[in-house]
Amino acid sequence: MLEVYAVPQMQQHQPDVIFQQDGAPPHWGMIVRDFLDENFSDRWCGRGGPIPWPPRSPDITPLDFFLWGFVKNIVYKTPVPSLDELKRRIVTAIQNVTSQMLENTWREIEFRLDVLRATKGSHVQIH
């Protein structure tokens, strides 16, 4: 996903973007860090990265503040009878993410980062 879609898009449209890596164990293996070093050099933050994760930061991960809740609301609207149905609902939920939702999420990221900068990393509640 990163190599095929995200990195080319970021390099074309946001060449100075700082890539934010979460702390999931599969995302901080050496092969991943080498890939990020090669593609973002000193412009990525996360475990083992050149930029440490901001301390006491508000939730600045779009997957956490937007996507997982959106998917969960669709997937678990009614009880899930089988694994196949669960997979189908997840795919359907992801396919229902619109470009307007992504634009709104981008604006929300900018707002959250502005709050983080203004408070110098202090704990804040963002709803």
PDB file of N, CA and C in Angstrom, residues 44-119:
ATOM      1  N   TRP A  44      10.006  11.248   9.048  1.00  0.00           N
ATOM      2  CA  TRP A  44       8.979  10.344   9.555  1.00  0.00           C
ATOM      3  C   TRP A  44       9.120  10.206  11.063  1.00  0.00           C
ATOM      4  N   CYS A  45       7.974  10.057  11.716  1.00  0.00           N
ATOM      5  CA  CYS A  45       8.004   9.900  13.170  1.00  0.00           C
ATOM      6  C   CYS A  45       7.380   8.561  13.533  1.00  0.00           C
ATOM      7  N   GLY A  46       7.907   7.983  14.574  1.00  0.00           N
ATOM      8  CA  GLY A  46       7.440   6.694  15.052  1.00  0.00           C
ATOM      9  C   GLY A  46       8.564   5.985  15.764  1.00  0.00           C
ATOM     10  N   ARG A  47       8.272   4.802  16.240  1.00  0.00           N
ATOM     11  CA  ARG A  47       9.258   4.020  16.976  1.00  0.00           C
ATOM     12  C   ARG A  47      10.495   3.773  16.116  1.00  0.00           C
ATOM     13  N   GLY A  48      11.646   4.176  16.625  1.00  0.00           N
ATOM     14  CA  GLY A  48      12.901   3.985  15.906  1.00  0.00           C
ATOM     15  C   GLY A  48      13.139   4.984  14.789  1.00  0.00           C
ATOM     16  N   GLY A  49      12.260   5.975  14.668  1.00  0.00           N
ATOM     17  CA  GLY A  49      12.390   6.946  13.586  1.00  0.00           C
ATOM     18  C   GLY A  49      13.201   8.157  13.976  1.00  0.00           C
ATOM     19  N   PRO A  50      13.515   8.993  12.997  1.00  0.00           N
ATOM     20  CA  PRO A  50      14.316  10.189  13.255  1.00  0.00           C
ATOM     21  C   PRO A  50      13.567  11.260  14.053  1.00  0.00           C
ATOM     22  N   ILE A  51      12.240  11.239  14.009  1.00  0.00           N
ATOM     23  CA  ILE A  51      11.430  12.189  14.774  1.00  0.00           C
ATOM     24  C   ILE A  51      10.650  11.390  15.813  1.00  0.00           C
ATOM     25  N   PRO A  52      10.866  11.656  17.090  1.00  0.00           N
ATOM     26  CA  PRO A  52      10.126  10.902  18.107  1.00  0.00           C
ATOM     27  C   PRO A  52       8.642  11.258  18.083  1.00  0.00           C
ATOM     28  N   TRP A  53       7.828  10.290  18.506  1.00  0.00           N
ATOM     29  CA  TRP A  53       6.394  10.534  18.604  1.00  0.00           C
ATOM     30  C   TRP A  53       6.168  11.642  19.620  1.00  0.00           C
ATOM     31  N   PRO A  54       5.307  12.625  19.318  1.00  0.00           N
ATOM     32  CA  PRO A  54       5.107  13.743  20.246  1.00  0.00           C
ATOM     33  C   PRO A  54       4.587  13.277  21.610  1.00  0.00           C
ATOM     34  N   PRO A  55       5.225  13.684  22.701  1.00  0.00           N
ATOM     35  CA  PRO A  55       4.744  13.291  24.023  1.00  0.00           C
ATOM     36  C   PRO A  55       3.436  13.994  24.356  1.00  0.00           C
ATOM     37  N   ARG A  56       2.602  13.315  25.109  1.00  0.00           N
ATOM     38  CA  ARG A  56       1.340  13.885  25.590  1.00  0.00           C
ATOM     39  C   ARG A  56       0.519  14.493  24.454  1.00  0.00           C
ATOM     40  N   SER A  57       0.592  13.888  23.274  1.00  0.00           N
ATOM     41  CA  SER A  57      -0.104  14.463  22.124  1.00  0.00           C
ATOM     42  C   SER A  57      -1.568  14.046  22.122  1.00  0.00           C
ATOM     43  N   PRO A  58      -2.419  14.888  21.556  1.00  0.00           N
ATOM     44  CA  PRO A  58      -3.790  14.443  21.343  1.00  0.00           C
ATOM     45  C   PRO A  58      -3.768  13.345  20.286  1.00  0.00           C
ATOM     46  N   ASP A  59      -4.858  12.711  20.099  1.00  0.00           N
ATOM     47  CA  ASP A  59      -4.917  11.641  19.119  1.00  0.00           C
ATOM     48  C   ASP A  59      -4.769  12.233  17.725  1.00  0.00           C
ATOM     49  N   ILE A  60      -3.603  12.054  17.133  1.00  0.00           N
ATOM     50  CA  ILE A  60      -3.340  12.642  15.817  1.00  0.00           C
ATOM     51  C   ILE A  60      -3.258  11.584  14.720  1.00  0.00           C
ATOM     52  N   THR A  61      -3.761  10.397  15.002  1.00  0.00           N
ATOM     53  CA  THR A  61      -3.748   9.327  14.023  1.00  0.00           C
ATOM     54  C   THR A  61      -5.119   9.226  13.361  1.00  0.00           C
ATOM     55  N   PRO A  62      -5.230   9.530  12.064  1.00  0.00           N
ATOM     56  CA  PRO A  62      -6.542   9.512  11.413  1.00  0.00           C
ATOM     57  C   PRO A  62      -7.234   8.153  11.477  1.00  0.00           C
ATOM     58  N   LEU A  63      -6.450   7.085  11.486  1.00  0.00           N
ATOM     59  CA  LEU A  63      -7.085   5.775  11.612  1.00  0.00           C
ATOM     60  C   LEU A  63      -7.824   5.670  12.937  1.00  0.00           C
ATOM     61  N   ASP A  64      -7.260   6.245  13.985  1.00  0.00           N
ATOM     62  CA  ASP A  64      -7.895   6.185  15.300  1.00  0.00           C
ATOM     63  C   ASP A  64      -9.038   7.175  15.441  1.00  0.00           C
ATOM     64  N   PHE A  65      -8.853   8.419  15.021  1.00  0.00           N
ATOM     65  CA  PHE A  65      -9.907   9.402  15.267  1.00  0.00           C
ATOM     66  C   PHE A  65     -10.999   9.395  14.199  1.00  0.00           C
ATOM     67  N   PHE A  66     -10.781   8.698  13.096  1.00  0.00           N
ATOM     68  CA  PHE A  66     -11.826   8.647  12.071  1.00  0.00           C
ATOM     69  C   PHE A  66     -12.149   7.226  11.621  1.00  0.00           C
ATOM     70  N   LEU A  67     -11.199   6.555  10.990  1.00  0.00           N
ATOM     71  CA  LEU A  67     -11.520   5.353  10.223  1.00  0.00           C
ATOM     72  C   LEU A  67     -12.068   4.207  11.058  1.00  0.00           C
ATOM     73  N   TRP A  68     -11.403   3.862  12.165  1.00  0.00           N
ATOM     74  CA  TRP A  68     -11.849   2.678  12.910  1.00  0.00           C
ATOM     75  C   TRP A  68     -13.265   2.855  13.441  1.00  0.00           C
ATOM     76  N   GLY A  69     -13.606   4.031  13.929  1.00  0.00           N
ATOM     77  CA  GLY A  69     -14.966   4.277  14.406  1.00  0.00           C
ATOM     78  C   GLY A  69     -15.983   4.215  13.280  1.00  0.00           C
ATOM     79  N   PHE A  70     -15.634   4.782  12.137  1.00  0.00           N
ATOM     80  CA  PHE A  70     -16.514   4.749  10.970  1.00  0.00           C
ATOM     81  C   PHE A  70     -16.777   3.309  10.548  1.00  0.00           C
ATOM     82  N   VAL A  71     -15.708   2.519  10.426  1.00  0.00           N
ATOM     83  CA  VAL A  71     -15.838   1.120  10.018  1.00  0.00           C
ATOM     84  C   VAL A  71     -16.646   0.342  11.054  1.00  0.00           C
ATOM     85  N   LYS A  72     -16.334   0.536  12.317  1.00  0.00           N
ATOM     86  CA  LYS A  72     -17.028  -0.189  13.388  1.00  0.00           C
ATOM     87  C   LYS A  72     -18.533   0.086  13.360  1.00  0.00           C
ATOM     88  N   ASN A  73     -18.922   1.343  13.145  1.00  0.00           N
ATOM     89  CA  ASN A  73     -20.347   1.679  13.099  1.00  0.00           C
ATOM     90  C   ASN A  73     -21.073   0.954  11.974  1.00  0.00           C
ATOM     91  N   ILE A  74     -20.418   0.773  10.853  1.00  0.00           N
ATOM     92  CA  ILE A  74     -21.036   0.060   9.731  1.00  0.00           C
ATOM     93  C   ILE A  74     -21.005  -1.447   9.964  1.00  0.00           C
ATOM     94  N   VAL A  75     -19.853  -1.960  10.353  1.00  0.00           N
ATOM     95  CA  VAL A  75     -19.678  -3.408  10.492  1.00  0.00           C
ATOM     96  C   VAL A  75     -20.589  -3.990  11.572  1.00  0.00           C
ATOM     97  N   TYR A  76     -20.684  -3.310  12.702  1.00  0.00           N
ATOM     98  CA  TYR A  76     -21.423  -3.870  13.836  1.00  0.00           C
ATOM     99  C   TYR A  76     -22.799  -3.245  14.035  1.00  0.00           C
ATOM    100  N   LYS A  77     -23.360  -2.672  12.971  1.00  0.00           N
ATOM    101  CA  LYS A  77     -24.704  -2.100  13.064  1.00  0.00           C
ATOM    102  C   LYS A  77     -25.714  -3.174  13.474  1.00  0.00           C
ATOM    103  N   THR A  78     -25.514  -4.358  12.957  1.00  0.00           N
ATOM    104  CA  THR A  78     -26.298  -5.536  13.359  1.00  0.00           C
ATOM    105  C   THR A  78     -25.310  -6.655  13.666  1.00  0.00           C
ATOM    106  N   PRO A  79     -25.725  -7.684  14.421  1.00  0.00           N
ATOM    107  CA  PRO A  79     -24.804  -8.783  14.737  1.00  0.00           C
ATOM    108  C   PRO A  79     -24.219  -9.418  13.470  1.00  0.00           C
ATOM    109  N   VAL A  80     -22.958  -9.794  13.555  1.00  0.00           N
ATOM    110  CA  VAL A  80     -22.252 -10.396  12.417  1.00  0.00           C
ATOM    111  C   VAL A  80     -22.360 -11.917  12.543  1.00  0.00           C
ATOM    112  N   PRO A  81     -23.035 -12.578  11.590  1.00  0.00           N
ATOM    113  CA  PRO A  81     -23.273 -14.020  11.718  1.00  0.00           C
ATOM    114  C   PRO A  81     -22.102 -14.930  11.354  1.00  0.00           C
ATOM    115  N   SER A  82     -21.114 -14.417  10.599  1.00  0.00           N
ATOM    116  CA  SER A  82     -20.026 -15.300  10.157  1.00  0.00           C
ATOM    117  C   SER A  82     -18.777 -14.487   9.834  1.00  0.00           C
ATOM    118  N   LEU A  83     -17.663 -15.193   9.731  1.00  0.00           N
ATOM    119  CA  LEU A  83     -16.404 -14.548   9.361  1.00  0.00           C
ATOM    120  C   LEU A  83     -16.483 -13.968   7.948  1.00  0.00           C
ATOM    121  N   ASP A  84     -17.108 -14.703   7.031  1.00  0.00           N
ATOM    122  CA  ASP A  84     -17.242 -14.192   5.661  1.00  0.00           C
ATOM    123  C   ASP A  84     -18.053 -12.901   5.629  1.00  0.00           C
ATOM    124  N   GLU A  85     -19.121 -12.850   6.427  1.00  0.00           N
ATOM    125  CA  GLU A  85     -19.932 -11.636   6.484  1.00  0.00           C
ATOM    126  C   GLU A  85     -19.140 -10.488   7.103  1.00  0.00           C
ATOM    127  N   LEU A  86     -18.327 -10.792   8.118  1.00  0.00           N
ATOM    128  CA  LEU A  86     -17.481  -9.767   8.730  1.00  0.00           C
ATOM    129  C   LEU A  86     -16.534  -9.172   7.686  1.00  0.00           C
ATOM    130  N   LYS A  87     -15.881 -10.029   6.923  1.00  0.00           N
ATOM    131  CA  LYS A  87     -14.968  -9.558   5.880  1.00  0.00           C
ATOM    132  C   LYS A  87     -15.704  -8.704   4.846  1.00  0.00           C
ATOM    133  N   ARG A  88     -16.890  -9.155   4.435  1.00  0.00           N
ATOM    134  CA  ARG A  88     -17.673  -8.417   3.443  1.00  0.00           C
ATOM    135  C   ARG A  88     -18.038  -7.031   3.963  1.00  0.00           C
ATOM    136  N   ARG A  89     -18.449  -6.964   5.224  1.00  0.00           N
ATOM    137  CA  ARG A  89     -18.839  -5.683   5.807  1.00  0.00           C
ATOM    138  C   ARG A  89     -17.653  -4.728   5.939  1.00  0.00           C
ATOM    139  N   ILE A  90     -16.497  -5.259   6.268  1.00  0.00           N
ATOM    140  CA  ILE A  90     -15.306  -4.406   6.371  1.00  0.00           C
ATOM    141  C   ILE A  90     -14.969  -3.809   5.009  1.00  0.00           C
ATOM    142  N   VAL A  91     -14.983  -4.651   3.974  1.00  0.00           N
ATOM    143  CA  VAL A  91     -14.705  -4.163   2.616  1.00  0.00           C
ATOM    144  C   VAL A  91     -15.732  -3.106   2.218  1.00  0.00           C
ATOM    145  N   THR A  92     -16.998  -3.378   2.492  1.00  0.00           N
ATOM    146  CA  THR A  92     -18.061  -2.419   2.167  1.00  0.00           C
ATOM    147  C   THR A  92     -17.850  -1.097   2.896  1.00  0.00           C
ATOM    148  N   ALA A  93     -17.505  -1.173   4.166  1.00  0.00           N
ATOM    149  CA  ALA A  93     -17.288   0.050   4.951  1.00  0.00           C
ATOM    150  C   ALA A  93     -16.160   0.884   4.356  1.00  0.00           C
ATOM    151  N   ILE A  94     -15.054   0.248   4.023  1.00  0.00           N
ATOM    152  CA  ILE A  94     -13.914   0.968   3.442  1.00  0.00           C
ATOM    153  C   ILE A  94     -14.309   1.580   2.098  1.00  0.00           C
ATOM    154  N   GLN A  95     -15.086   0.852   1.317  1.00  0.00           N
ATOM    155  CA  GLN A  95     -15.521   1.375   0.020  1.00  0.00           C
ATOM    156  C   GLN A  95     -16.464   2.568   0.166  1.00  0.00           C
ATOM    157  N   ASN A  96     -17.076   2.719   1.331  1.00  0.00           N
ATOM    158  CA  ASN A  96     -17.996   3.832   1.570  1.00  0.00           C
ATOM    159  C   ASN A  96     -17.301   5.112   2.034  1.00  0.00           C
ATOM    160  N   VAL A  97     -15.994   5.078   2.191  1.00  0.00           N
ATOM    161  CA  VAL A  97     -15.255   6.294   2.543  1.00  0.00           C
ATOM    162  C   VAL A  97     -15.200   7.172   1.295  1.00  0.00           C
ATOM    163  N   THR A  98     -15.721   8.373   1.413  1.00  0.00           N
ATOM    164  CA  THR A  98     -15.792   9.272   0.255  1.00  0.00           C
ATOM    165  C   THR A  98     -14.607  10.238   0.230  1.00  0.00           C
ATOM    166  N   SER A  99     -14.407  10.861  -0.906  1.00  0.00           N
ATOM    167  CA  SER A  99     -13.335  11.851  -1.004  1.00  0.00           C
ATOM    168  C   SER A  99     -13.612  13.034  -0.076  1.00  0.00           C
ATOM    169  N   GLN A 100     -14.881  13.385   0.119  1.00  0.00           N
ATOM    170  CA  GLN A 100     -15.225  14.466   1.046  1.00  0.00           C
ATOM    171  C   GLN A 100     -14.828  14.099   2.474  1.00  0.00           C
ATOM    172  N   MET A 101     -15.036  12.845   2.858  1.00  0.00           N
ATOM    173  CA  MET A 101     -14.620  12.393   4.194  1.00  0.00           C
ATOM    174  C   MET A 101     -13.112  12.519   4.354  1.00  0.00           C
ATOM    175  N   LEU A 102     -12.374  12.156   3.319  1.00  0.00           N
ATOM    176  CA  LEU A 102     -10.916  12.251   3.386  1.00  0.00           C
ATOM    177  C   LEU A 102     -10.464  13.704   3.466  1.00  0.00           C
ATOM    178  N   GLU A 103     -11.130  14.588   2.730  1.00  0.00           N
ATOM    179  CA  GLU A 103     -10.801  16.016   2.810  1.00  0.00           C
ATOM    180  C   GLU A 103     -11.084  16.556   4.214  1.00  0.00           C
ATOM    181  N   ASN A 104     -12.219  16.159   4.794  1.00  0.00           N
ATOM    182  CA  ASN A 104     -12.547  16.583   6.162  1.00  0.00           C
ATOM    183  C   ASN A 104     -11.530  16.047   7.161  1.00  0.00           C
ATOM    184  N   THR A 105     -11.101  14.808   6.952  1.00  0.00           N
ATOM    185  CA  THR A 105     -10.105  14.207   7.840  1.00  0.00           C
ATOM    186  C   THR A 105      -8.787  14.968   7.741  1.00  0.00           C
ATOM    187  N   TRP A 106      -8.396  15.358   6.533  1.00  0.00           N
ATOM    188  CA  TRP A 106      -7.155  16.121   6.351  1.00  0.00           C
ATOM    189  C   TRP A 106      -7.225  17.450   7.099  1.00  0.00           C
ATOM    190  N   ARG A 107      -8.379  18.134   7.007  1.00  0.00           N
ATOM    191  CA  ARG A 107      -8.551  19.395   7.746  1.00  0.00           C
ATOM    192  C   ARG A 107      -8.487  19.151   9.254  1.00  0.00           C
ATOM    193  N   GLU A 108      -9.055  18.045   9.691  1.00  0.00           N
ATOM    194  CA  GLU A 108      -9.027  17.714  11.118  1.00  0.00           C
ATOM    195  C   GLU A 108      -7.599  17.439  11.585  1.00  0.00           C
ATOM    196  N   ILE A 109      -6.812  16.766  10.759  1.00  0.00           N
ATOM    197  CA  ILE A 109      -5.405  16.532  11.099  1.00  0.00           C
ATOM    198  C   ILE A 109      -4.693  17.868  11.270  1.00  0.00           C
ATOM    199  N   GLU A 110      -4.897  18.780  10.325  1.00  0.00           N
ATOM    200  CA  GLU A 110      -4.255  20.095  10.411  1.00  0.00           C
ATOM    201  C   GLU A 110      -4.664  20.816  11.691  1.00  0.00           C
ATOM    202  N   PHE A 111      -5.944  20.760  12.035  1.00  0.00           N
ATOM    203  CA  PHE A 111      -6.422  21.391  13.264  1.00  0.00           C
ATOM    204  C   PHE A 111      -5.753  20.763  14.481  1.00  0.00           C
ATOM    205  N   ARG A 112      -5.723  19.445  14.538  1.00  0.00           N
ATOM    206  CA  ARG A 112      -5.135  18.754  15.688  1.00  0.00           C
ATOM    207  C   ARG A 112      -3.650  19.068  15.817  1.00  0.00           C
ATOM    208  N   LEU A 113      -2.953  19.155  14.706  1.00  0.00           N
ATOM    209  CA  LEU A 113      -1.531  19.505  14.765  1.00  0.00           C
ATOM    210  C   LEU A 113      -1.337  20.949  15.207  1.00  0.00           C
ATOM    211  N   ASP A 114      -2.226  21.843  14.779  1.00  0.00           N
ATOM    212  CA  ASP A 114      -2.165  23.234  15.253  1.00  0.00           C
ATOM    213  C   ASP A 114      -2.348  23.297  16.767  1.00  0.00           C
ATOM    214  N   VAL A 115      -3.304  22.527  17.291  1.00  0.00           N
ATOM    215  CA  VAL A 115      -3.531  22.484  18.744  1.00  0.00           C
ATOM    216  C   VAL A 115      -2.291  21.952  19.443  1.00  0.00           C
ATOM    217  N   LEU A 116      -1.710  20.906  18.891  1.00  0.00           N
ATOM    218  CA  LEU A 116      -0.507  20.309  19.475  1.00  0.00           C
ATOM    219  C   LEU A 116       0.642  21.312  19.520  1.00  0.00           C
ATOM    220  N   ARG A 117       0.838  22.036  18.422  1.00  0.00           N
ATOM    221  CA  ARG A 117       1.900  23.047  18.389  1.00  0.00           C
ATOM    222  C   ARG A 117       1.619  24.178  19.373  1.00  0.00           C
ATOM    223  N   ALA A 118       0.375  24.650  19.406  1.00  0.00           N
ATOM    224  CA  ALA A 118       0.014  25.783  20.270  1.00  0.00           C
ATOM    225  C   ALA A 118       0.167  25.447  21.750  1.00  0.00           C
ATOM    226  N   THR A 119      -0.069  24.196  22.108  1.00  0.00           N
ATOM    227  CA  THR A 119       0.015  23.798  23.521  1.00  0.00           C
ATOM    228  C   THR A 119       1.372  23.195  23.863  1.00  0.00           C
TER     229      THR A 119
END
